[in-house]
Amino acid sequence: LEEYNAQYRQLWTAAESAKWQANVDITEANSKAEVLAAQDLADYVGSRKVIDRLQQLRKANELSDLQSRQLERAWQLAAHYPGTAPATVRKLLQAESAQNAALYSHRYRLTVSGQEPREVTVNQLDQLLLDSRDLGERRAVWECSKSVGPVLKDGLTELLTLRNAVARKMGYSSFFGLECADYGMTSAEMMMLMDDLIEGNRPLYEQLQCWVRHELAGRYAQESVPTLIPAHWLPNRYGQEWPGIVAGIDLDGMLRDVSPQWLIEQGERFYMSLGFPALPLTFWGRSDLYELPADANRRKNTHASAWHIDLDQDVRSLMSVRNDFRWFSTVHHELGHVYYYLSYARPEVPPILRTGANRGFHEAIGTLIELASN
């Protein structure tokens, strides 16, 4: 386990560094380097030698809890990239990198009736959905935001096939079953939990949905109220948030005179007020935090994310921060990931276990602080 942890951390750092570069500067060369570094990590964690040794150790008696947890984590990593199916793993790594590049290098071209077609950023699409009251324009914006779908369709189908294949090779029912194992649950247990959550929230949601569709019908001067809310009526291109339904404080206006950097510094101050330390200086020097200008000579991943490059103190964030309230919330969320990384990057925690309790818990930490900061 000591040997595994040392090798894992070294290969993880190389793979994350290459992945970072491929996300801050999307080029064919960087994507190729990302695949090669990811392949080195996959070749190790999923090698026949490692899998055979893990099988032996998982049957051993008198293992400590810490040892057992490391073995289970190593087994899940092997299941993502098993060396018993090397050709499939290589195809999977290439497909994942290609899909990421296709998604974030996509150029959105907005065509609104009576206007010249123009290229727009995702930040601009989001702002139009918040501000516009013209249903024709809103429909055009929403459809523009979905123009990346056909580009990704074939790649998603390929990923589905490849991910299921590698998971089943290691005894999991599917890739979904493998992902559920991170929560200590089977896929059936996960679906039961999701069904219970939906049913528990249904009475409140039905009342809110009814009220919102009536409010929006009035906003857009519609004579009839639809049973289902048209997607382009909502102020978020995914429908995952419904801001601006209730008239209230102009939160964007409160941030109009501050800089994007101030938003991140304020996020840091919030965490420090809770007793956390200042962010490492390397965070500021190595992160990519702000929106690229229209004439930039590179394209980057525009989805906000946090990174734990070396499983120690090299933490970074990739964002496109603007001085508005949506980004104020997002900054606090992403810094939640960063401070969680730092909290478990401790000598007594083996590198292979330097991860959240599960992926959902990681998101919960960021969202809790995001809500508290508001």
Tab-separated table of N, CA and C in Angstrom, residues 187-347:
chain	number	residue	atom	x	y	z
A	187	SER	N	-26.846	0.061	-7.254
A	187	SER	CA	-27.628	0.930	-8.126
A	187	SER	C	-29.104	0.914	-7.738
A	188	ALA	N	-29.616	-0.247	-7.290
A	188	ALA	CA	-31.017	-0.331	-6.864
A	188	ALA	C	-31.265	0.520	-5.625
A	189	GLU	N	-30.314	0.496	-4.689
A	189	GLU	CA	-30.443	1.315	-3.478
A	189	GLU	C	-30.391	2.797	-3.809
A	190	MET	N	-29.540	3.159	-4.750
A	190	MET	CA	-29.450	4.558	-5.156
A	190	MET	C	-30.759	5.026	-5.791
A	191	MET	N	-31.321	4.212	-6.662
A	191	MET	CA	-32.571	4.589	-7.305
A	191	MET	C	-33.718	4.684	-6.290
A	192	MET	N	-33.698	3.813	-5.301
A	192	MET	CA	-34.722	3.881	-4.253
A	192	MET	C	-34.591	5.186	-3.472
A	193	LEU	N	-33.356	5.580	-3.166
A	193	LEU	CA	-33.121	6.849	-2.467
A	193	LEU	C	-33.618	8.020	-3.311
A	194	MET	N	-33.306	8.006	-4.620
A	194	MET	CA	-33.751	9.087	-5.499
A	194	MET	C	-35.279	9.149	-5.566
A	195	ASP	N	-35.927	7.986	-5.659
A	195	ASP	CA	-37.399	7.955	-5.705
A	195	ASP	C	-37.990	8.522	-4.413
A	196	ASP	N	-37.381	8.164	-3.280
A	196	ASP	CA	-37.875	8.672	-1.990
A	196	ASP	C	-37.713	10.182	-1.897
A	197	LEU	N	-36.590	10.698	-2.384
A	197	LEU	CA	-36.357	12.145	-2.345
A	197	LEU	C	-37.367	12.890	-3.214
A	198	ILE	N	-37.626	12.345	-4.395
A	198	ILE	CA	-38.590	12.987	-5.299
A	198	ILE	C	-39.991	12.992	-4.683
A	199	GLU	N	-40.386	11.856	-4.130
A	199	GLU	CA	-41.727	11.784	-3.536
A	199	GLU	C	-41.838	12.693	-2.314
A	200	GLY	N	-40.760	12.787	-1.534
A	200	GLY	CA	-40.788	13.649	-0.361
A	200	GLY	C	-40.916	15.115	-0.715
A	201	ASN	N	-40.323	15.495	-1.836
A	201	ASN	CA	-40.352	16.896	-2.262
A	201	ASN	C	-41.542	17.240	-3.146
A	202	ARG	N	-42.238	16.217	-3.644
A	202	ARG	CA	-43.276	16.442	-4.635
A	202	ARG	C	-44.371	17.424	-4.183
A	203	PRO	N	-44.922	17.300	-2.973
A	203	PRO	CA	-46.000	18.233	-2.592
A	203	PRO	C	-45.571	19.700	-2.644
A	204	LEU	N	-44.386	19.992	-2.134
A	204	LEU	CA	-43.892	21.371	-2.170
A	204	LEU	C	-43.598	21.791	-3.605
A	205	TYR	N	-42.944	20.892	-4.372
A	205	TYR	CA	-42.575	21.239	-5.744
A	205	TYR	C	-43.808	21.530	-6.592
A	206	GLU	N	-44.860	20.726	-6.441
A	206	GLU	CA	-46.057	20.938	-7.260
A	206	GLU	C	-46.687	22.309	-6.987
A	207	GLN	N	-46.649	22.731	-5.724
A	207	GLN	CA	-47.179	24.054	-5.397
A	207	GLN	C	-46.303	25.157	-5.989
A	208	LEU	N	-44.989	24.993	-5.856
A	208	LEU	CA	-44.075	25.994	-6.410
A	208	LEU	C	-44.180	26.064	-7.931
A	209	GLN	N	-44.240	24.891	-8.565
A	209	GLN	CA	-44.315	24.861	-10.027
A	209	GLN	C	-45.599	25.524	-10.512
A	210	CYS	N	-46.685	25.290	-9.812
A	210	CYS	CA	-47.964	25.901	-10.188
A	210	CYS	C	-47.887	27.419	-10.080
A	211	TRP	N	-47.319	27.878	-8.977
A	211	TRP	CA	-47.208	29.330	-8.770
A	211	TRP	C	-46.291	29.965	-9.820
A	212	VAL	N	-45.141	29.314	-10.092
A	212	VAL	CA	-44.159	29.870	-11.023
A	212	VAL	C	-44.722	29.939	-12.439
A	213	ARG	N	-45.420	28.902	-12.886
A	213	ARG	CA	-45.937	28.952	-14.264
A	213	ARG	C	-46.987	30.049	-14.422
A	214	HIS	N	-47.762	30.315	-13.377
A	214	HIS	CA	-48.707	31.434	-13.449
A	214	HIS	C	-47.973	32.772	-13.466
A	215	GLU	N	-46.934	32.905	-12.653
A	215	GLU	CA	-46.144	34.135	-12.625
A	215	GLU	C	-45.489	34.400	-13.982
A	216	LEU	N	-44.911	33.358	-14.568
A	216	LEU	CA	-44.224	33.536	-15.841
A	216	LEU	C	-45.201	33.801	-16.977
A	217	ALA	N	-46.363	33.169	-16.931
A	217	ALA	CA	-47.376	33.447	-17.955
A	217	ALA	C	-47.770	34.915	-17.919
A	218	GLY	N	-47.893	35.475	-16.714
A	218	GLY	CA	-48.189	36.898	-16.592
A	218	GLY	C	-47.041	37.759	-17.070
A	219	ARG	N	-45.828	37.342	-16.751
A	219	ARG	CA	-44.645	38.119	-17.168
A	219	ARG	C	-44.569	38.215	-18.683
A	220	TYR	N	-44.856	37.113	-19.365
A	220	TYR	CA	-44.726	37.102	-20.816
A	220	TYR	C	-46.059	37.349	-21.532
A	221	ALA	N	-47.046	37.838	-20.779
A	221	ALA	CA	-48.349	38.256	-21.342
A	221	ALA	C	-49.016	37.139	-22.135
A	222	GLN	N	-49.035	35.939	-21.551
A	222	GLN	CA	-49.675	34.805	-22.195
A	222	GLN	C	-51.108	34.657	-21.685
A	223	GLU	N	-52.040	34.430	-22.592
A	223	GLU	CA	-53.448	34.331	-22.211
A	223	GLU	C	-53.744	33.047	-21.442
A	224	SER	N	-53.083	31.966	-21.793
A	224	SER	CA	-53.305	30.693	-21.102
A	224	SER	C	-52.050	30.290	-20.332
A	225	VAL	N	-52.248	29.538	-19.262
A	225	VAL	CA	-51.141	29.067	-18.424
A	225	VAL	C	-50.864	27.607	-18.753
A	226	PRO	N	-49.680	27.272	-19.232
A	226	PRO	CA	-49.389	25.882	-19.599
A	226	PRO	C	-49.250	24.991	-18.367
A	227	THR	N	-49.520	23.712	-18.546
A	227	THR	CA	-49.348	22.750	-17.449
A	227	THR	C	-47.875	22.533	-17.150
A	228	LEU	N	-47.075	22.478	-18.203
A	228	LEU	CA	-45.624	22.351	-18.080
A	228	LEU	C	-44.978	23.686	-18.435
A	229	ILE	N	-43.934	24.046	-17.702
A	229	ILE	CA	-43.253	25.311	-17.957
A	229	ILE	C	-42.343	25.151	-19.171
A	230	PRO	N	-42.542	25.919	-20.243
A	230	PRO	CA	-41.618	25.855	-21.380
A	230	PRO	C	-40.192	26.181	-20.922
A	231	ALA	N	-39.238	25.405	-21.388
A	231	ALA	CA	-37.862	25.551	-20.907
A	231	ALA	C	-37.320	26.956	-21.114
A	232	HIS	N	-37.669	27.591	-22.246
A	232	HIS	CA	-37.088	28.904	-22.524
A	232	HIS	C	-37.745	30.021	-21.716
A	233	TRP	N	-38.785	29.717	-20.947
A	233	TRP	CA	-39.359	30.699	-20.040
A	233	TRP	C	-38.495	30.868	-18.786
A	234	LEU	N	-37.742	29.835	-18.454
A	234	LEU	CA	-36.968	29.844	-17.209
A	234	LEU	C	-35.665	30.618	-17.374
A	235	PRO	N	-35.157	31.195	-16.288
A	235	PRO	CA	-33.974	32.056	-16.377
A	235	PRO	C	-32.649	31.305	-16.293
A	236	ASN	N	-32.653	30.003	-16.534
A	236	ASN	CA	-31.437	29.203	-16.473
A	236	ASN	C	-31.491	28.202	-17.617
A	237	ARG	N	-30.406	28.096	-18.383
A	237	ARG	CA	-30.458	27.269	-19.592
A	237	ARG	C	-30.603	25.785	-19.298
A	238	TYR	N	-30.359	25.365	-18.049
A	238	TYR	CA	-30.576	23.970	-17.673
A	238	TYR	C	-31.877	23.787	-16.891
A	239	GLY	N	-32.540	24.874	-16.532
A	239	GLY	CA	-33.733	24.771	-15.703
A	239	GLY	C	-33.427	24.361	-14.275
A	240	GLN	N	-32.147	24.372	-13.884
A	240	GLN	CA	-31.753	23.879	-12.563
A	240	GLN	C	-31.923	24.943	-11.480
A	241	GLU	N	-32.023	26.206	-11.862
A	241	GLU	CA	-32.252	27.301	-10.927
A	241	GLU	C	-33.334	28.200	-11.511
A	242	TRP	N	-34.095	28.829	-10.638
A	242	TRP	CA	-35.163	29.719	-11.085
A	242	TRP	C	-34.982	31.106	-10.471
A	243	PRO	N	-33.862	31.765	-10.705
A	243	PRO	CA	-33.667	33.091	-10.113
A	243	PRO	C	-34.539	34.143	-10.796
A	244	GLY	N	-34.812	35.231	-10.080
A	244	GLY	CA	-35.504	36.365	-10.679
A	244	GLY	C	-37.000	36.208	-10.828
A	245	ILE	N	-37.582	35.136	-10.266
A	245	ILE	CA	-39.025	34.957	-10.365
A	245	ILE	C	-39.744	35.971	-9.460
A	246	VAL	N	-39.175	36.183	-8.274
A	246	VAL	CA	-39.735	37.139	-7.319
A	246	VAL	C	-38.964	38.445	-7.414
A	247	ALA	N	-39.674	39.540	-7.576
A	247	ALA	CA	-39.016	40.846	-7.602
A	247	ALA	C	-38.427	41.125	-6.227
A	248	GLY	N	-37.194	41.552	-6.193
A	248	GLY	CA	-36.549	41.808	-4.913
A	248	GLY	C	-35.361	42.717	-5.073
A	249	ILE	N	-34.359	42.490	-4.251
A	249	ILE	CA	-33.156	43.317	-4.266
A	249	ILE	C	-32.381	43.066	-5.556
A	250	ASP	N	-31.838	44.127	-6.128
A	250	ASP	CA	-30.995	44.003	-7.316
A	250	ASP	C	-29.616	43.541	-6.870
A	251	LEU	N	-29.468	42.222	-6.761
A	251	LEU	CA	-28.211	41.678	-6.250
A	251	LEU	C	-27.055	41.944	-7.206
A	252	ASP	N	-27.308	41.859	-8.506
A	252	ASP	CA	-26.250	42.187	-9.462
A	252	ASP	C	-25.812	43.632	-9.290
A	253	GLY	N	-26.779	44.515	-9.036
A	253	GLY	CA	-26.454	45.928	-8.849
A	253	GLY	C	-25.543	46.169	-7.675
A	254	MET	N	-25.679	45.335	-6.639
A	254	MET	CA	-24.826	45.488	-5.467
A	254	MET	C	-23.364	45.190	-5.785
A	255	LEU	N	-23.128	44.445	-6.869
A	255	LEU	CA	-21.764	44.026	-7.213
A	255	LEU	C	-21.243	44.724	-8.467
A	256	ARG	N	-22.004	45.671	-8.963
A	256	ARG	CA	-21.648	46.291	-10.237
A	256	ARG	C	-20.333	47.064	-10.177
A	257	ASP	N	-20.011	47.605	-9.011
A	257	ASP	CA	-18.820	48.454	-8.896
A	257	ASP	C	-17.604	47.732	-8.336
A	258	VAL	N	-17.695	46.413	-8.161
A	258	VAL	CA	-16.538	45.666	-7.675
A	258	VAL	C	-15.908	44.909	-8.834
A	259	SER	N	-14.688	44.466	-8.643
A	259	SER	CA	-13.992	43.717	-9.692
A	259	SER	C	-14.235	42.229	-9.511
A	260	PRO	N	-14.074	41.430	-10.577
A	260	PRO	CA	-14.164	39.974	-10.425
A	260	PRO	C	-13.190	39.446	-9.371
A	261	GLN	N	-12.003	40.055	-9.290
A	261	GLN	CA	-11.029	39.618	-8.287
A	261	GLN	C	-11.573	39.813	-6.875
A	262	TRP	N	-12.315	40.910	-6.669
A	262	TRP	CA	-12.881	41.178	-5.344
A	262	TRP	C	-13.813	40.051	-4.926
A	263	LEU	N	-14.588	39.496	-5.874
A	263	LEU	CA	-15.503	38.417	-5.542
A	263	LEU	C	-14.747	37.215	-4.975
A	264	ILE	N	-13.601	36.887	-5.581
A	264	ILE	CA	-12.821	35.739	-5.118
A	264	ILE	C	-12.174	36.046	-3.772
A	265	GLU	N	-11.659	37.258	-3.627
A	265	GLU	CA	-11.069	37.650	-2.340
A	265	GLU	C	-12.118	37.659	-1.236
A	266	GLN	N	-13.340	38.072	-1.567
A	266	GLN	CA	-14.414	38.055	-0.579
A	266	GLN	C	-14.771	36.619	-0.195
A	267	GLY	N	-14.739	35.719	-1.178
A	267	GLY	CA	-14.952	34.311	-0.866
A	267	GLY	C	-13.906	33.795	0.104
A	268	GLU	N	-12.654	34.132	-0.141
A	268	GLU	CA	-11.580	33.731	0.765
A	268	GLU	C	-11.813	34.307	2.162
A	269	ARG	N	-12.211	35.579	2.237
A	269	ARG	CA	-12.466	36.200	3.544
A	269	ARG	C	-13.595	35.486	4.290
A	270	PHE	N	-14.610	35.027	3.535
A	270	PHE	CA	-15.711	34.320	4.183
A	270	PHE	C	-15.217	33.039	4.838
A	271	TYR	N	-14.399	32.267	4.130
A	271	TYR	CA	-13.879	31.027	4.700
A	271	TYR	C	-12.943	31.312	5.869
A	272	MET	N	-12.152	32.364	5.760
A	272	MET	CA	-11.261	32.718	6.868
A	272	MET	C	-12.069	33.126	8.100
A	273	SER	N	-13.240	33.731	7.899
A	273	SER	CA	-14.085	34.096	9.035
A	273	SER	C	-14.617	32.867	9.759
A	274	LEU	N	-14.612	31.712	9.074
A	274	LEU	CA	-15.040	30.454	9.678
A	274	LEU	C	-13.887	29.712	10.344
A	275	GLY	N	-12.682	30.281	10.264
A	275	GLY	CA	-11.527	29.669	10.899
A	275	GLY	C	-10.569	28.977	9.967
A	276	PHE	N	-10.839	29.021	8.659
A	276	PHE	CA	-9.926	28.415	7.688
A	276	PHE	C	-8.756	29.366	7.402
A	277	PRO	N	-7.630	28.837	6.933
A	277	PRO	CA	-6.489	29.699	6.611
A	277	PRO	C	-6.690	30.412	5.281
A	278	ALA	N	-5.808	31.362	5.002
A	278	ALA	CA	-5.798	31.999	3.689
A	278	ALA	C	-5.456	30.953	2.635
A	279	LEU	N	-5.914	31.181	1.423
A	279	LEU	CA	-5.567	30.270	0.332
A	279	LEU	C	-4.064	30.285	0.096
A	280	PRO	N	-3.488	29.156	-0.323
A	280	PRO	CA	-2.056	29.160	-0.662
A	280	PRO	C	-1.777	30.194	-1.760
A	281	LEU	N	-0.629	30.822	-1.687
A	281	LEU	CA	-0.282	31.821	-2.703
A	281	LEU	C	-0.272	31.216	-4.095
A	282	THR	N	0.062	29.918	-4.176
A	282	THR	CA	0.091	29.263	-5.486
A	282	THR	C	-1.300	29.192	-6.109
A	283	PHE	N	-2.357	29.230	-5.287
A	283	PHE	CA	-3.709	29.225	-5.835
A	283	PHE	C	-3.899	30.405	-6.769
A	284	TRP	N	-3.429	31.582	-6.338
A	284	TRP	CA	-3.608	32.791	-7.126
A	284	TRP	C	-2.727	32.793	-8.374
A	285	GLY	N	-1.547	32.203	-8.262
A	285	GLY	CA	-0.626	32.217	-9.391
A	285	GLY	C	-0.906	31.163	-10.440
A	286	ARG	N	-1.537	30.054	-10.042
A	286	ARG	CA	-1.712	28.929	-10.966
A	286	ARG	C	-3.143	28.750	-11.462
A	287	SER	N	-4.112	29.380	-10.801
A	287	SER	CA	-5.503	29.242	-11.229
A	287	SER	C	-5.766	30.049	-12.499
A	288	ASP	N	-6.890	29.748	-13.148
A	288	ASP	CA	-7.359	30.501	-14.319
A	288	ASP	C	-8.769	30.961	-13.971
A	289	LEU	N	-8.912	32.212	-13.539
A	289	LEU	CA	-10.102	32.630	-12.805
A	289	LEU	C	-11.075	33.519	-13.569
A	290	TYR	N	-10.635	34.141	-14.656
A	290	TYR	CA	-11.463	35.191	-15.236
A	290	TYR	C	-11.864	34.875	-16.682
A	291	GLU	N	-12.926	35.521	-17.103
A	291	GLU	CA	-13.452	35.328	-18.451
A	291	GLU	C	-12.437	35.801	-19.484
A	292	LEU	N	-12.268	35.016	-20.533
A	292	LEU	CA	-11.347	35.403	-21.597
A	292	LEU	C	-11.954	36.518	-22.444
A	293	PRO	N	-11.139	37.445	-22.928
A	293	PRO	CA	-11.669	38.467	-23.837
A	293	PRO	C	-12.080	37.845	-25.162
A	294	ALA	N	-12.907	38.567	-25.901
A	294	ALA	CA	-13.435	38.040	-27.163
A	294	ALA	C	-12.326	37.713	-28.161
A	295	ASP	N	-11.222	38.456	-28.100
A	295	ASP	CA	-10.134	38.241	-29.066
A	295	ASP	C	-9.016	37.358	-28.516
A	296	ALA	N	-9.302	36.590	-27.489
A	296	ALA	CA	-8.277	35.721	-26.898
A	296	ALA	C	-7.781	34.709	-27.919
A	297	ASN	N	-6.503	34.357	-27.800
A	297	ASN	CA	-5.917	33.406	-28.748
A	297	ASN	C	-5.996	31.963	-28.246
A	298	ARG	N	-6.830	31.726	-27.258
A	298	ARG	CA	-7.058	30.367	-26.774
A	298	ARG	C	-8.511	30.225	-26.342
A	299	ARG	N	-8.955	28.972	-26.240
A	299	ARG	CA	-10.281	28.671	-25.712
A	299	ARG	C	-10.105	27.776	-24.499
A	300	LYS	N	-10.964	27.986	-23.494
A	300	LYS	CA	-10.818	27.202	-22.283
A	300	LYS	C	-12.175	26.642	-21.854
A	301	ASN	N	-12.128	25.677	-20.954
A	301	ASN	CA	-13.319	25.108	-20.348
A	301	ASN	C	-14.039	26.213	-19.568
A	302	THR	N	-15.295	26.470	-19.887
A	302	THR	CA	-16.021	27.569	-19.249
A	302	THR	C	-16.875	27.094	-18.072
A	303	HIS	N	-16.807	25.814	-17.748
A	303	HIS	CA	-17.554	25.301	-16.605
A	303	HIS	C	-16.703	25.460	-15.355
A	304	ALA	N	-17.220	26.136	-14.336
A	304	ALA	CA	-16.460	26.375	-13.107
A	304	ALA	C	-16.072	25.051	-12.452
A	305	SER	N	-14.831	24.965	-11.995
A	305	SER	CA	-14.360	23.726	-11.377
A	305	SER	C	-13.217	24.027	-10.418
A	306	ALA	N	-12.980	23.079	-9.505
A	306	ALA	CA	-11.867	23.163	-8.554
A	306	ALA	C	-10.978	21.947	-8.764
A	307	TRP	N	-9.675	22.124	-8.533
A	307	TRP	CA	-8.704	21.090	-8.866
A	307	TRP	C	-7.758	20.850	-7.697
A	308	HIS	N	-7.418	19.572	-7.486
A	308	HIS	CA	-6.440	19.171	-6.472
A	308	HIS	C	-5.291	18.497	-7.222
A	309	ILE	N	-4.394	19.315	-7.722
A	309	ILE	CA	-3.411	18.845	-8.702
A	309	ILE	C	-2.483	17.771	-8.149
A	310	ASP	N	-1.956	17.992	-6.939
A	310	ASP	CA	-0.949	17.062	-6.407
A	310	ASP	C	-1.420	16.322	-5.164
A	311	LEU	N	-2.711	16.385	-4.866
A	311	LEU	CA	-3.280	15.771	-3.664
A	311	LEU	C	-2.645	16.325	-2.398
A	312	ASP	N	-2.085	17.544	-2.505
A	312	ASP	CA	-1.508	18.194	-1.334
A	312	ASP	C	-1.893	19.674	-1.357
A	313	GLN	N	-0.926	20.567	-1.510
A	313	GLN	CA	-1.215	21.997	-1.402
A	313	GLN	C	-1.415	22.706	-2.742
A	314	ASP	N	-1.213	22.009	-3.852
A	314	ASP	CA	-1.416	22.630	-5.164
A	314	ASP	C	-2.898	22.531	-5.525
A	315	VAL	N	-3.660	23.537	-5.076
A	315	VAL	CA	-5.092	23.606	-5.360
A	315	VAL	C	-5.337	24.777	-6.317
A	316	ARG	N	-6.279	24.587	-7.230
A	316	ARG	CA	-6.542	25.610	-8.240
A	316	ARG	C	-8.041	25.655	-8.546
A	317	SER	N	-8.441	26.704	-9.245
A	317	SER	CA	-9.813	26.789	-9.738
A	317	SER	C	-9.793	27.310	-11.163
A	318	LEU	N	-10.710	26.783	-11.944
A	318	LEU	CA	-10.892	27.219	-13.326
A	318	LEU	C	-12.283	27.838	-13.415
A	319	MET	N	-12.339	29.136	-13.640
A	319	MET	CA	-13.617	29.844	-13.683
A	319	MET	C	-13.572	30.930	-14.759
A	320	SER	N	-14.692	31.591	-14.955
A	320	SER	CA	-14.783	32.742	-15.863
A	320	SER	C	-15.547	33.845	-15.133
A	321	VAL	N	-14.989	34.287	-14.006
A	321	VAL	CA	-15.707	35.140	-13.062
A	321	VAL	C	-16.030	36.508	-13.657
A	322	ARG	N	-17.287	36.917	-13.465
A	322	ARG	CA	-17.741	38.272	-13.757
A	322	ARG	C	-18.302	38.848	-12.457
A	323	ASN	N	-18.456	40.163	-12.419
A	323	ASN	CA	-18.941	40.793	-11.194
A	323	ASN	C	-20.477	40.804	-11.158
A	324	ASP	N	-21.046	39.617	-10.990
A	324	ASP	CA	-22.493	39.515	-10.812
A	324	ASP	C	-22.778	38.502	-9.714
A	325	PHE	N	-24.036	38.415	-9.294
A	325	PHE	CA	-24.376	37.604	-8.129
A	325	PHE	C	-24.245	36.108	-8.410
A	326	ARG	N	-24.519	35.696	-9.636
A	326	ARG	CA	-24.361	34.274	-9.966
A	326	ARG	C	-22.934	33.823	-9.737
A	327	TRP	N	-21.986	34.649	-10.164
A	327	TRP	CA	-20.586	34.292	-9.960
A	327	TRP	C	-20.162	34.459	-8.503
A	328	PHE	N	-20.789	35.382	-7.782
A	328	PHE	CA	-20.529	35.496	-6.338
A	328	PHE	C	-20.842	34.163	-5.657
A	329	SER	N	-21.979	33.575	-6.003
A	329	SER	CA	-22.363	32.277	-5.434
A	329	SER	C	-21.433	31.172	-5.896
A	330	THR	N	-21.121	31.179	-7.189
A	330	THR	CA	-20.261	30.129	-7.742
A	330	THR	C	-18.877	30.143	-7.117
A	331	VAL	N	-18.333	31.328	-6.901
A	331	VAL	CA	-17.010	31.446	-6.271
A	331	VAL	C	-17.018	30.768	-4.899
A	332	HIS	N	-18.028	31.050	-4.082
A	332	HIS	CA	-18.094	30.436	-2.759
A	332	HIS	C	-18.239	28.916	-2.861
A	333	HIS	N	-18.966	28.446	-3.865
A	333	HIS	CA	-19.119	27.007	-4.063
A	333	HIS	C	-17.780	26.362	-4.423
A	334	GLU	N	-17.089	26.916	-5.396
A	334	GLU	CA	-15.821	26.314	-5.833
A	334	GLU	C	-14.759	26.370	-4.743
A	335	LEU	N	-14.736	27.449	-3.976
A	335	LEU	CA	-13.776	27.512	-2.867
A	335	LEU	C	-14.115	26.485	-1.788
A	336	GLY	N	-15.399	26.070	-1.715
A	336	GLY	CA	-15.751	24.984	-0.805
A	336	GLY	C	-15.022	23.709	-1.166
A	337	HIS	N	-14.952	23.408	-2.461
A	337	HIS	CA	-14.168	22.255	-2.910
A	337	HIS	C	-12.699	22.427	-2.532
A	338	VAL	N	-12.165	23.608	-2.790
A	338	VAL	CA	-10.745	23.861	-2.543
A	338	VAL	C	-10.410	23.681	-1.065
A	339	TYR	N	-11.215	24.260	-0.188
A	339	TYR	CA	-10.928	24.137	1.248
A	339	TYR	C	-11.159	22.713	1.749
A	340	TYR	N	-12.071	21.999	1.126
A	340	TYR	CA	-12.251	20.578	1.481
A	340	TYR	C	-11.010	19.791	1.067
A	341	TYR	N	-10.476	20.065	-0.137
A	341	TYR	CA	-9.215	19.427	-0.545
A	341	TYR	C	-8.139	19.638	0.507
A	342	LEU	N	-7.959	20.885	0.905
A	342	LEU	CA	-6.891	21.225	1.845
A	342	LEU	C	-7.108	20.572	3.203
A	343	SER	N	-8.378	20.385	3.579
A	343	SER	CA	-8.683	19.833	4.894
A	343	SER	C	-8.264	18.374	5.024
A	344	TYR	N	-8.350	17.612	3.923
A	344	TYR	CA	-7.935	16.213	4.044
A	344	TYR	C	-6.561	15.941	3.427
A	345	ALA	N	-5.856	16.969	2.987
A	345	ALA	CA	-4.474	16.802	2.514
A	345	ALA	C	-3.557	16.852	3.733
A	346	ARG	N	-3.596	15.766	4.498
A	346	ARG	CA	-2.876	15.686	5.767
A	346	ARG	C	-1.985	14.454	5.765
A	347	PRO	N	-0.850	14.494	6.497
A	347	PRO	CA	0.092	13.356	6.477
A	347	PRO	C	-0.544	12.033	6.881
